[in-house]
């Protein structure tokens, strides 16, 4: 098949991990006989510097015209002054909103070979396989913001249709898995959460009676997630809770650098990015873990291009590289990893199946 992919490397370690994801996608395409046209575009802080806009019109237009968007990470101290007029993060939020990618899938799998890479006990982690479905284009991220000399506010707003569509996306996913959905909210305090809970209950009762639904308050969920992570299958939650809980959940897998994500809307086009940020503390040293970006490439193959076999091959290659002992420095509990970003990417590449 032929497909066009808009590549937005961004800032910090973004370009470093995206180089490896690109190389893996190119290799998969070559081995399975597909033609992927990858075009890099300015985005984030780099685009503020070059175009005074974190999401230049040409970048957005290219994303709209593409079959999928592969994104690294944005942000960094250079653009983070409290009074900064332009922020890389606002470009990312605008991109998600403009493309209508409201469902952010963040799968968390514990690779058997990495049982010793987590700070948690291996017996707690064995068999963990869960997916967060994070609402991505609503909530406090997008409500009205206000600031004066002595106060500030961020409005958290949710509409029934926004909740219905994210719950349906999560429930459809649960149907393909263990048919168990956990909805996470703060209904004991927040009005938006009470609406969330009511809508979720109705949608599940009317449309997905075959999927078990459990409601959980977000503070307790943060605890249960590391106490008994195996009990979870699909977790659906609003934008900010999902942001926070998934960084926490990355510690089940062993590192923030391992987790991929897929942001989907109504059509097939999606945005694919590792869940981590630009990691200014290690940027430019060639030591970042590229696995989250590479696995995001696998999700791109599966969800936007419909190439399940190819996605699986890439995921297997990551698995095989980790099983062989390939480790970047972040995978350090036990024995510290010694591979740099390039070498880790190469370890994955070399384990892709050969044609035939
Ligand atoms: P971060 O995710 O960039 O880093 C947190 C910690 O995890 C750091 O110690 C970092 O070195 C480590 N880390 C992250 N990814 C790693 C990888 N692939 N390999 C090894 N270690 C890795 O979060 P932060 O430092 O709080 O934020 C830095 C900047 O990134 C901020 O400007 C923030 O807004 C931005 N950010 C962007 C995205 C995105 O583009 N989607 C996501 C999160 C944060
Ligand atoms: C993420 C990031 C973003 C978010 C920031 C950079 C806007 O933390 O993708 O998880 O909060 O959504
Ligand atoms: Mn985040």
Coordinates of C-alpha atoms and ligand atoms in Angstrom, one line a residue:
X1 CA 0.0 0.0 0.0
X2 CA 1.0 3.7 -0.3
X3 CA 0.6 6.1 2.6
X4 CA 1.6 9.6 3.5
X5 CA 2.9 10.2 7.0
X6 CA 3.5 13.7 8.5
X7 CA 6.4 13.5 10.8
X8 CA 6.7 16.1 13.6
X9 CA 9.9 15.5 15.5
X10 CA 9.5 18.5 17.8
X11 CA 12.0 19.4 20.5
X12 CA 14.5 17.9 22.9
X13 CA 14.7 14.1 22.6
X14 CA 11.7 14.2 20.1
X15 CA 14.0 14.3 17.0
X16 CA 16.3 11.6 18.6
X17 CA 13.5 9.0 19.2
X18 CA 11.7 9.9 16.0
X19 CA 14.8 9.1 13.9
X20 CA 14.6 5.5 15.2
X21 CA 10.9 5.2 14.8
X22 CA 11.3 6.4 11.2
X23 CA 14.0 3.9 10.5
X24 CA 11.9 1.1 11.8
X25 CA 8.8 2.2 9.8
X26 CA 11.0 2.4 6.7
X27 CA 12.4 -1.0 7.3
X28 CA 8.9 -2.5 7.9
X29 CA 7.6 -0.9 4.7
X30 CA 10.5 -2.2 2.7
X31 CA 10.2 -5.7 4.0
X32 CA 6.4 -6.0 3.6
X33 CA 6.3 -4.2 0.2
X34 CA 4.7 -0.9 1.2
X35 CA 5.4 2.7 0.1
X36 CA 5.5 5.1 3.0
X37 CA 6.1 8.7 2.2
X38 CA 7.4 10.4 5.4
X39 CA 7.6 14.2 5.4
X40 CA 9.1 16.1 8.4
X41 CA 7.5 19.4 9.4
X42 CA 8.3 22.1 12.0
X43 CA 6.4 21.9 15.2
X44 CA 6.6 23.0 18.8
X45 CA 9.5 25.1 20.1
X46 CA 11.5 24.6 17.0
X47 CA 8.6 26.1 15.0
X48 CA 8.3 29.0 17.4
X49 CA 11.9 29.8 16.7
X50 CA 11.6 29.4 12.9
X51 CA 8.0 30.6 12.3
X52 CA 6.8 32.3 15.5
X53 CA 4.1 29.7 15.7
X54 CA 4.2 26.2 17.4
X55 CA 1.8 24.9 14.8
X56 CA 2.5 26.7 11.5
X57 CA -0.3 26.6 8.9
X58 CA 1.8 24.5 6.5
X59 CA 2.4 21.9 9.3
X60 CA -1.3 21.7 10.1
X61 CA -2.2 21.5 6.4
X62 CA 0.3 18.6 5.9
X63 CA -1.2 16.8 8.9
X64 CA -4.7 17.1 7.5
X65 CA -3.5 15.8 4.1
X66 CA -1.6 12.9 5.6
X67 CA -2.9 9.4 6.5
X68 CA -1.3 9.6 9.9
X69 CA 0.9 11.9 12.0
X70 CA 4.0 10.6 13.8
X71 CA 5.0 13.0 16.6
X72 CA 8.0 13.1 18.9
X73 CA 7.7 15.6 21.8
X74 CA 7.6 19.3 22.3
X75 CA 8.6 21.8 24.9
X76 CA 11.6 22.8 27.0
X77 CA 13.0 25.5 29.3
X78 CA 13.7 27.8 26.4
X79 CA 9.9 28.3 25.8
X80 CA 8.7 27.8 29.4
X81 CA 9.0 31.2 31.0
X82 CA 5.9 32.0 33.1
X83 CA 5.1 35.0 30.9
X84 CA 5.9 33.3 27.5
X85 CA 3.6 34.6 24.8
X86 CA 4.0 31.5 22.7
X87 CA 4.1 27.9 24.1
X88 CA 5.0 24.7 22.3
X89 CA 2.3 22.9 24.3
X90 CA -0.4 25.1 22.9
X91 CA 0.6 23.9 19.4
X92 CA 0.1 20.3 20.5
X93 CA -3.3 21.0 22.0
X94 CA -4.4 22.8 18.9
X95 CA -3.2 20.0 16.7
X96 CA -5.2 17.4 18.7
X97 CA -8.3 19.7 18.6
X98 CA -8.0 20.6 14.9
X99 CA -7.7 16.9 13.9
X100 CA -10.5 15.9 16.2
X101 CA -8.5 13.1 17.8
X102 CA -10.5 12.8 21.0
X103 CA -9.6 9.2 22.0
X104 CA -6.0 8.8 23.3
X105 CA -5.1 5.1 23.6
X106 CA -2.2 4.4 25.9
X107 CA -1.5 0.7 26.3
X108 CA 0.6 -0.5 29.2
X109 CA 2.1 -3.9 28.9
X110 CA 4.7 -5.4 31.1
X111 CA 7.4 -7.0 28.9
X112 CA 8.4 -10.3 30.6
X113 CA 12.1 -9.4 30.1
X114 CA 11.7 -6.2 32.0
X115 CA 10.2 -7.6 35.2
X116 CA 13.4 -6.4 37.0
X117 CA 13.4 -3.0 35.4
X118 CA 10.5 -1.7 37.4
X119 CA 10.8 -0.3 41.0
X120 CA 7.7 -2.5 41.7
X121 CA 7.9 -6.1 42.7
X122 CA 7.9 -8.6 39.8
X123 CA 5.0 -10.6 41.3
X124 CA 2.8 -7.5 41.2
X125 CA 3.6 -6.9 37.6
X126 CA 3.4 -10.4 36.0
X127 CA 0.7 -10.4 33.4
X128 CA -0.2 -6.7 33.5
X129 CA -1.9 -5.8 30.2
X130 CA -4.1 -2.7 30.3
X131 CA -5.1 0.2 28.1
X132 CA -6.0 3.7 29.1
X133 CA -8.5 5.5 27.0
X134 CA -7.9 9.2 27.8
X135 CA -10.3 11.9 26.6
X136 CA -8.0 14.2 24.7
X137 CA -9.9 17.3 23.4
X138 CA -12.0 18.5 26.3
X139 CA -12.0 19.2 30.0
X140 CA -9.8 21.6 31.8
X141 CA -7.2 21.7 29.0
X142 CA -9.5 23.5 26.7
X143 CA -11.8 25.5 29.0
X144 CA -11.6 29.3 29.4
X145 CA -8.4 30.5 31.1
X146 CA -8.4 33.7 33.1
X147 CA -5.7 35.5 35.0
X148 CA -5.5 38.9 36.8
X149 CA -3.0 40.3 39.3
X150 CA -4.4 38.3 42.3
X151 CA -6.2 35.3 40.9
X152 CA -6.4 32.8 38.0
X153 CA -8.8 30.1 36.9
X154 CA -9.1 27.3 34.4
X155 CA -12.6 26.1 33.5
X156 CA -13.3 22.4 33.3
X157 CA -16.2 21.7 31.1
X158 CA -17.6 18.5 29.5
X159 CA -20.6 18.0 27.2
X160 CA -22.7 14.9 27.0
X161 CA -21.6 14.1 23.4
X162 CA -17.9 14.3 24.4
X163 CA -18.4 11.8 27.2
X164 CA -20.6 9.5 25.0
X165 CA -18.1 9.2 22.2
X166 CA -15.1 8.5 24.5
X167 CA -17.0 5.9 26.5
X168 CA -18.1 4.2 23.3
X169 CA -14.5 4.1 22.0
X170 CA -13.4 2.6 25.3
X171 CA -16.3 0.1 25.4
X172 CA -15.6 -1.1 21.8
X173 CA -12.0 -1.7 22.8
X174 CA -13.1 -3.5 26.0
X175 CA -15.2 -5.8 23.8
X176 CA -12.1 -6.9 21.9
X177 CA -10.4 -7.6 25.2
X178 CA -11.6 -8.9 28.6
X179 CA -14.9 -7.0 28.6
X180 CA -14.1 -5.0 31.7
X181 CA -14.2 -1.2 31.8
X182 CA -13.1 1.0 34.6
X183 CA -14.3 4.6 34.5
X184 CA -12.2 7.0 36.6
X185 CA -13.6 10.2 37.9
X186 CA -13.9 12.5 40.9
X187 CA -17.7 12.3 41.3
X188 CA -17.6 13.0 45.0
X189 CA -16.4 16.5 44.3
X190 CA -16.7 17.6 40.7
X191 CA -19.9 18.3 38.8
X192 CA -18.2 17.4 35.5
X193 CA -17.4 14.0 37.1
X194 CA -21.0 13.5 38.1
X195 CA -22.1 14.1 34.5
X196 CA -19.3 11.8 33.4
X197 CA -20.6 9.0 35.7
X198 CA -24.2 9.4 34.7
X199 CA -23.5 9.4 31.0
X200 CA -21.1 6.5 31.3
X201 CA -23.6 4.4 33.2
X202 CA -26.3 5.0 30.7
X203 CA -24.2 4.4 27.6
X204 CA -22.9 1.1 29.0
X205 CA -26.3 -0.1 30.1
X206 CA -28.0 0.8 26.9
X207 CA -25.3 -0.1 24.4
X208 CA -22.7 -2.4 26.0
X209 CA -24.6 -4.6 28.5
X210 CA -22.0 -7.3 27.8
X211 CA -19.1 -5.2 29.2
X212 CA -18.7 -5.0 33.0
X213 CA -18.5 -1.4 34.2
X214 CA -16.9 -0.3 37.4
X215 CA -16.6 3.3 38.6
X216 CA -13.6 4.4 40.6
X217 CA -12.5 7.7 42.2
X218 CA -9.3 9.0 40.7
X219 CA -7.4 9.1 44.0
X220 CA -8.2 5.5 44.8
X221 CA -7.4 4.5 41.2
X222 CA -3.9 6.0 41.5
X223 CA -3.4 3.6 44.5
X224 CA -5.1 0.5 43.0
X225 CA -3.1 0.9 39.8
X226 CA 0.2 0.1 41.6
X227 CA -1.3 -2.2 44.2
X228 CA -3.2 -4.6 41.9
X229 CA -2.5 -3.5 38.2
X230 CA -3.4 -7.0 36.8
X231 CA -7.1 -6.4 37.7
X232 CA -7.5 -3.7 35.1
X233 CA -8.3 -4.1 31.5
X234 CA -9.6 -0.9 29.8
X235 CA -9.7 2.3 31.8
X236 CA -11.5 5.4 30.5
X237 CA -11.0 8.8 32.0
X238 CA -11.1 12.6 31.4
X239 CA -8.2 14.5 29.9
X240 CA -6.1 15.6 32.9
X241 CA -6.7 12.4 35.1
X242 CA -5.6 10.4 32.0
X243 CA -2.4 12.5 31.6
X244 CA -1.4 12.0 35.2
X245 CA -2.4 8.3 35.7
X246 CA -0.5 7.2 32.5
X247 CA 2.8 8.7 33.6
X248 CA 2.2 6.7 36.8
X249 CA 1.3 3.6 34.9
X250 CA 4.5 3.8 32.9
X251 CA 6.3 2.7 36.0
X252 CA 4.5 -0.7 35.7
X253 CA 6.3 -1.2 32.4
X254 CA 9.5 0.1 33.8
X255 CA 10.0 3.5 32.1
X256 CA 8.2 6.5 30.7
X257 CA 10.3 6.0 27.6
X258 CA 8.5 2.7 26.8
X259 CA 4.9 3.8 26.4
X260 CA 3.3 4.6 23.0
X261 CA 0.0 6.2 22.2
X262 CA -2.5 6.5 19.5
X263 CA -4.9 9.5 19.3
X264 CA -7.9 8.7 17.2
X265 CA -11.0 10.5 16.0
X266 CA -13.9 9.5 13.7
X267 CA -11.9 8.7 10.6
X268 CA -8.8 6.6 10.2
X269 CA -6.2 9.3 10.5
X270 CA -4.5 9.4 13.9
X271 CA -1.7 11.1 15.8
X272 CA 0.9 8.7 17.2
X273 CA 3.3 9.8 19.9
X274 CA 5.2 8.4 22.8
X275 CA 3.6 9.6 26.1
X276 CA 6.8 11.1 27.4
X277 CA 7.9 14.7 26.9
X278 CA 11.0 16.3 25.4
X279 CA 13.2 15.3 28.4
X280 CA 15.4 18.4 28.6
X281 CA 17.5 16.7 31.2
X282 CA 18.9 14.2 28.8
X283 CA 18.3 15.9 25.4
X284 CA 21.2 16.0 22.9
X285 CA 23.1 13.1 24.5
X286 CA 21.7 10.3 22.4
X287 CA 20.6 8.3 25.4
X288 CA 16.8 8.5 25.3
X289 CA 14.8 5.3 25.0
X290 CA 13.3 5.2 21.5
X291 CA 10.9 2.3 22.3
X292 CA 7.8 4.4 23.0
X293 CA 8.3 6.2 19.7
X294 CA 8.9 2.9 17.8
X295 CA 5.9 1.3 19.4
X296 CA 3.8 4.4 18.4
X297 CA 4.9 3.6 14.9
X298 CA 3.4 0.1 15.3
X299 CA 0.1 1.6 16.5
X300 CA 0.2 3.9 13.4
X301 CA 0.5 0.8 11.2
X302 CA -2.3 -0.9 12.9
X303 CA -4.9 1.9 13.4
X304 CA -4.4 4.3 10.5
X305 CA -3.0 2.0 7.8
X306 CA -4.8 -1.2 8.8
X307 CA -1.5 -3.2 8.7
X308 CA -2.0 -5.5 11.7
X309 CA 0.6 -8.0 10.6
X310 CA 3.2 -5.4 10.1
X311 CA 2.4 -3.7 13.5
X312 CA 2.7 -7.1 15.2
X313 CA 6.1 -7.7 13.6
X314 CA 7.4 -4.4 14.9
X315 CA 6.1 -5.0 18.4
X316 CA 7.7 -8.5 18.3
X317 CA 11.0 -6.9 17.3
X318 CA 10.9 -4.6 20.3
X319 CA 10.0 -7.5 22.5
X320 CA 12.9 -9.6 21.1
X321 CA 15.4 -6.8 21.5
X322 CA 14.4 -6.4 25.2
X323 CA 14.4 -10.2 25.7
X324 CA 18.0 -10.2 24.3
X325 CA 19.0 -7.8 27.1
X326 CA 19.1 -4.6 25.0
X327 CA 18.6 -1.7 27.5
X328 CA 18.8 2.0 27.4
X329 CA 19.9 3.8 30.6
X330 CA 16.4 4.5 31.9
X331 CA 15.8 0.7 32.2
X332 CA 18.1 0.5 35.1
X333 CA 16.7 -1.3 38.1
X334 CA 18.9 -4.3 38.5
X335 CA 21.7 -3.7 35.9
X336 CA 21.9 -0.4 34.2
X337 CA 21.3 -0.3 30.5
X338 CA 24.3 0.8 28.4
X339 CA 22.8 1.3 24.9
X340 CA 22.2 4.7 23.4
X341 CA 19.2 5.7 21.4
X342 CA 20.7 4.7 18.0
X343 CA 22.0 1.3 19.3
X344 CA 18.6 0.5 20.8
X345 CA 16.9 1.4 17.6
X346 CA 19.4 -0.8 15.8
X347 CA 18.7 -3.6 18.2
X348 CA 15.0 -3.5 17.2
X349 CA 15.7 -3.1 13.5
X350 CA 17.9 -6.1 13.4
X351 CA 15.1 -8.2 14.8
X352 CA 12.5 -7.4 12.2
X353 CA 11.6 -10.4 10.1
X354 CA 13.3 -10.7 6.8
X355 CA 11.1 -10.9 3.7
X356 CA 9.6 -14.3 2.7
Ligands
LIG1 P1 9.4 14.4 30.4 O1 8.4 13.3 30.0 O2 10.0 15.1 29.3 O3 10.5 13.8 31.3 C1 10.3 13.2 32.6 C2 11.5 12.3 33.0 O4 11.4 11.1 32.2 C3 12.8 13.0 32.8 O5 13.7 12.6 33.8 C4 13.2 12.4 31.4 O6 14.6 12.3 31.3 C5 12.6 11.0 31.5 N1 12.3 10.5 30.2 C6 11.2 10.9 29.4 N2 11.3 10.3 28.2 C7 12.3 9.4 28.2 C8 12.9 8.5 27.3 N3 12.3 8.3 26.1 N4 14.0 7.8 27.6 C9 14.6 8.0 28.8 N5 14.1 8.9 29.8 C10 13.0 9.6 29.5 O7 8.6 15.4 31.3 P2 9.0 16.8 31.9 O8 10.5 16.9 32.1 O9 8.2 17.1 33.0 O10 8.7 17.9 30.7 C11 9.6 18.4 29.8 C12 8.9 19.1 28.7 O11 8.2 18.2 27.8 C13 7.9 20.1 29.1 O12 8.0 21.3 28.3 C14 6.5 19.5 28.9 O13 5.5 20.4 28.6 C15 6.9 18.6 27.7 N6 6.0 17.5 27.4 C16 5.7 17.2 26.2 C17 4.9 16.1 25.8 C18 4.5 15.8 24.4 O14 5.1 16.4 23.5 N7 3.6 15.0 24.2 C19 4.6 15.2 26.9 C20 5.0 15.5 28.2 C21 5.7 16.6 28.5
LIG2 C1 1.1 14.5 27.1 C2 1.7 15.8 27.5 C3 0.8 16.9 27.1 C4 -0.6 16.7 27.8 C5 1.3 18.4 27.3 C6 2.7 18.5 26.8 C7 0.4 19.4 26.8 O1 1.9 15.8 28.9 O2 0.9 14.3 25.9 O3 0.9 13.6 27.9 O4 -0.7 17.1 29.0 O5 -1.5 16.2 27.1
LIG3 MN1 1.6 13.8 29.8

